[in-house]
């Protein structure tokens, strides 16, 4: 009789715990607004986050902050748990000091290969670039807080910066700099968007350096980071991560561009102390 009562009590406790778990408020994820036309930014990363969360237990909500934020502002808002609480970006030492990274690379190693957006009139000029010293005679563009800017400057490459990502394209057109390095998975969508402005993807050069792309949250949101990491690992293990990534034409084209081995590859050295960790 006592044993039956103990089993009954255990069952009631388990049922109560389950009820409490599902009665808990959903974990709320507030993402930054994305630039219109950026297919990968607007679709892939939010879908990857949802995939990871669906692999884990407990309710959640995903929403977008309605106003576009500069890169420094996004970092600040996440650091203080403000109007957004998660973002995706390349990593560097300063970003990892301020925020908590989920150390699983969101695009494998595709972010390590950079191609250039250039002015169409300059195509012959770039075909003549044979060495990194040749490239040092030209100037690059980049976002003021992009991790890649520090890498470029560390390798003796000149860089002009802007606070807003969207400002870089008219700056390139206006000859404020000569080329805009972009992730191999990003460049062709941007070429399509800005072709009428006389911009194109340069066809002969890769820059290669390691900058993993991570989700970042506030250091106070460790439970959020742990849940996302757990879900990403489960998605990698069951193949759904690769299925999602390979479902995007931008990623398939990037992988094909790398596999073709038709470009000169300039290997860049990373600054000492550069963050990275395992790309998993």
XYZ file of C-alpha atoms in Angstrom:
280
model
C 0.000 0.000 0.000
C 2.791 2.379 0.932
C 4.549 1.647 -2.348
C 1.356 2.412 -4.295
C 1.019 5.737 -2.486
C 4.650 6.586 -3.244
C 4.151 5.823 -6.952
C 0.988 7.901 -7.013
C 2.727 10.826 -5.304
C 5.649 10.605 -7.740
C 3.210 10.643 -10.652
C 1.458 13.721 -9.305
C 4.788 15.521 -8.828
C 5.864 14.675 -12.371
C 2.565 15.898 -13.775
C 2.812 19.088 -11.724
C 6.378 19.715 -12.900
C 5.323 19.190 -16.507
C 2.404 21.587 -16.081
C 4.655 24.213 -14.517
C 7.209 23.833 -17.314
C 4.618 24.486 -19.991
C 3.026 27.249 -17.919
C 6.346 29.087 -17.807
C 6.472 32.238 -19.948
C 8.019 31.718 -23.383
C 11.670 32.584 -23.898
C 11.519 35.794 -25.920
C 13.996 36.418 -28.752
C 14.084 39.934 -30.237
C 16.111 40.121 -33.459
C 17.471 43.211 -35.224
C 15.671 44.528 -38.280
C 17.286 43.398 -41.528
C 18.095 45.326 -44.671
C 15.486 44.801 -47.421
C 16.786 42.595 -50.220
C 19.316 40.769 -48.034
C 17.849 37.279 -48.475
C 20.320 35.453 -46.267
C 20.096 38.030 -43.484
C 16.317 38.273 -43.644
C 15.532 34.579 -43.922
C 18.333 32.133 -43.186
C 19.509 33.299 -39.753
C 16.019 33.681 -38.258
C 15.059 30.282 -39.702
C 18.213 28.725 -38.271
C 17.394 30.191 -34.868
C 13.844 28.830 -35.058
C 15.175 25.419 -36.099
C 17.503 25.353 -33.081
C 14.752 26.392 -30.675
C 12.316 23.813 -32.050
C 14.894 21.125 -31.259
C 14.754 22.080 -27.568
C 12.030 22.029 -24.942
C 9.960 24.972 -23.788
C 7.927 27.719 -25.441
C 9.585 30.625 -27.247
C 8.724 33.656 -29.363
C 10.742 35.293 -32.152
C 10.130 38.885 -33.183
C 11.977 41.640 -35.016
C 12.772 45.087 -33.670
C 11.080 47.343 -36.267
C 13.836 49.943 -36.733
C 17.226 49.440 -38.362
C 20.204 49.761 -36.001
C 23.843 50.428 -36.802
C 26.316 47.691 -35.949
C 27.686 49.536 -32.871
C 24.131 50.182 -31.659
C 23.192 46.501 -32.024
C 26.141 45.523 -29.859
C 25.247 48.149 -27.261
C 21.585 47.084 -27.108
C 22.457 43.436 -26.627
C 25.120 44.250 -24.045
C 22.546 46.067 -21.902
C 19.695 43.670 -22.790
C 17.863 46.480 -24.540
C 15.560 46.635 -27.584
C 17.130 43.483 -29.096
C 18.602 40.503 -27.261
C 20.220 38.352 -29.976
C 22.114 39.036 -33.205
C 24.344 37.217 -35.689
C 27.704 38.562 -36.836
C 31.367 37.815 -37.340
C 33.377 37.527 -34.166
C 36.356 39.434 -32.842
C 38.067 39.830 -29.480
C 36.259 43.033 -28.496
C 32.827 41.644 -29.385
C 33.509 38.550 -27.305
C 34.610 40.692 -24.368
C 31.319 42.576 -24.454
C 28.857 39.856 -25.460
C 28.322 36.121 -25.015
C 28.941 34.153 -28.241
C 27.305 30.865 -29.093
C 30.433 29.207 -30.477
C 28.973 27.357 -33.429
C 29.691 28.841 -36.854
C 26.369 29.622 -38.528
C 27.633 29.395 -42.133
C 30.392 26.779 -41.775
C 33.549 28.404 -43.210
C 31.842 30.460 -45.932
C 32.430 33.709 -44.055
C 36.185 33.048 -44.308
C 36.170 33.656 -48.086
C 35.729 37.216 -49.326
C 35.078 38.500 -52.813
C 34.869 42.148 -53.832
C 32.130 44.412 -55.048
C 33.774 46.876 -57.421
C 32.821 49.465 -60.015
C 32.358 47.804 -63.415
C 34.754 50.295 -64.954
C 37.523 48.946 -62.697
C 37.335 45.278 -63.725
C 40.554 45.409 -65.791
C 42.309 47.201 -62.946
C 41.566 44.323 -60.574
C 42.475 41.648 -63.126
C 45.945 43.213 -63.074
C 46.275 42.619 -59.311
C 48.728 39.726 -58.886
C 49.957 40.081 -55.316
C 48.854 41.381 -51.949
C 51.247 44.319 -52.458
C 49.309 45.215 -55.615
C 46.101 45.189 -53.600
C 47.652 47.452 -50.957
C 47.715 50.244 -53.558
C 43.903 50.196 -53.553
C 41.493 50.978 -50.729
C 38.716 48.869 -49.239
C 35.433 49.825 -47.598
C 33.870 48.381 -44.451
C 31.569 48.945 -41.522
C 33.089 50.840 -38.626
C 32.778 47.907 -36.215
C 33.166 45.000 -38.643
C 35.750 42.439 -37.431
C 37.123 42.242 -40.981
C 38.289 45.882 -40.867
C 40.848 45.102 -38.166
C 42.088 42.107 -40.174
C 42.477 44.155 -43.364
C 44.385 46.923 -41.607
C 46.601 44.414 -39.795
C 47.669 43.186 -43.248
C 48.531 46.667 -44.493
C 45.372 47.201 -46.527
C 43.782 50.649 -46.537
C 40.169 50.819 -45.335
C 37.533 53.552 -45.351
C 34.651 52.960 -42.946
C 31.001 53.956 -42.564
C 28.606 53.567 -39.653
C 25.730 52.341 -41.837
C 26.049 49.286 -44.075
C 23.805 50.855 -46.722
C 26.104 53.902 -46.981
C 28.952 51.757 -48.308
C 27.429 51.179 -51.745
C 27.016 54.867 -52.730
C 30.489 55.478 -51.273
C 31.910 52.803 -53.589
C 30.061 54.266 -56.560
C 31.393 57.742 -55.667
C 35.009 56.410 -55.552
C 35.491 56.965 -51.845
C 37.207 53.565 -51.932
C 37.941 50.943 -54.617
C 36.420 47.681 -53.419
C 34.027 46.327 -50.810
C 34.975 42.892 -49.444
C 31.900 40.737 -48.900
C 31.294 37.191 -47.733
C 31.175 34.838 -50.703
C 27.568 34.009 -49.742
C 26.528 37.691 -49.711
C 28.044 39.295 -52.774
C 25.850 38.143 -55.672
C 22.601 39.226 -54.049
C 24.167 42.647 -53.509
C 25.423 42.718 -57.103
C 21.871 42.107 -58.283
C 20.589 44.870 -56.046
C 23.217 47.434 -57.105
C 23.944 46.473 -60.718
C 22.123 49.571 -61.963
C 24.563 51.625 -59.908
C 27.425 50.221 -61.959
C 28.659 47.713 -59.353
C 29.681 44.091 -59.927
C 31.369 41.132 -58.241
C 35.081 41.082 -59.072
C 35.794 37.676 -60.747
C 39.454 36.848 -60.003
C 40.323 37.313 -56.284
C 39.531 35.684 -52.942
C 40.643 37.045 -49.598
C 40.842 34.238 -47.067
C 40.949 34.635 -43.291
C 39.046 33.017 -40.454
C 36.115 34.986 -39.007
C 33.436 32.615 -37.645
C 29.847 33.846 -37.727
C 28.068 33.372 -34.384
C 24.863 34.199 -32.577
C 25.544 36.690 -29.757
C 23.497 37.461 -26.635
C 24.020 39.433 -23.442
C 26.376 37.891 -20.904
C 23.365 37.944 -18.574
C 21.405 35.655 -20.899
C 23.411 32.481 -20.370
C 20.277 30.286 -20.372
C 19.338 31.701 -23.767
C 22.813 30.999 -25.160
C 22.818 27.458 -23.775
C 19.444 26.692 -25.331
C 20.497 28.008 -28.747
C 23.780 26.082 -28.623
C 22.009 22.871 -27.617
C 19.514 23.253 -30.453
C 22.198 23.990 -33.061
C 24.155 20.909 -32.040
C 21.034 18.770 -32.349
C 20.305 20.249 -35.798
C 23.851 19.476 -36.925
C 23.616 15.932 -35.600
C 20.362 15.102 -37.396
C 21.268 16.820 -40.697
C 18.610 19.543 -40.560
C 21.261 22.288 -40.263
C 22.919 21.233 -43.537
C 19.534 20.798 -45.206
C 18.592 24.381 -44.340
C 21.950 25.831 -45.385
C 22.044 23.934 -48.677
C 18.498 25.031 -49.416
C 19.659 28.593 -50.083
C 20.941 29.420 -53.589
C 23.372 31.970 -52.101
C 25.124 29.245 -50.118
C 25.132 26.759 -52.992
C 26.709 29.352 -55.271
C 29.286 30.220 -52.628
C 30.273 26.574 -52.203
C 30.543 26.175 -55.978
C 32.691 29.308 -56.268
C 35.117 27.980 -53.661
C 35.195 24.487 -55.203
C 35.921 25.868 -58.694
C 39.407 27.062 -57.598
C 39.517 29.673 -60.365
C 40.469 32.643 -58.200
C 43.765 33.867 -56.798
C 43.660 33.396 -53.021
C 45.351 35.982 -50.799
C 45.778 34.568 -47.301
C 45.543 37.235 -44.587
C 47.151 37.016 -41.183
C 44.914 37.487 -38.158
C 45.891 40.018 -35.486
C 47.277 38.456 -32.319
C 44.535 37.761 -29.799
C 41.851 37.557 -32.461
C 38.807 35.655 -31.248
C 37.632 32.589 -33.051
C 37.524 29.362 -31.203
C 36.181 26.222 -32.805
C 33.858 26.624 -35.768
C 32.334 23.203 -35.087
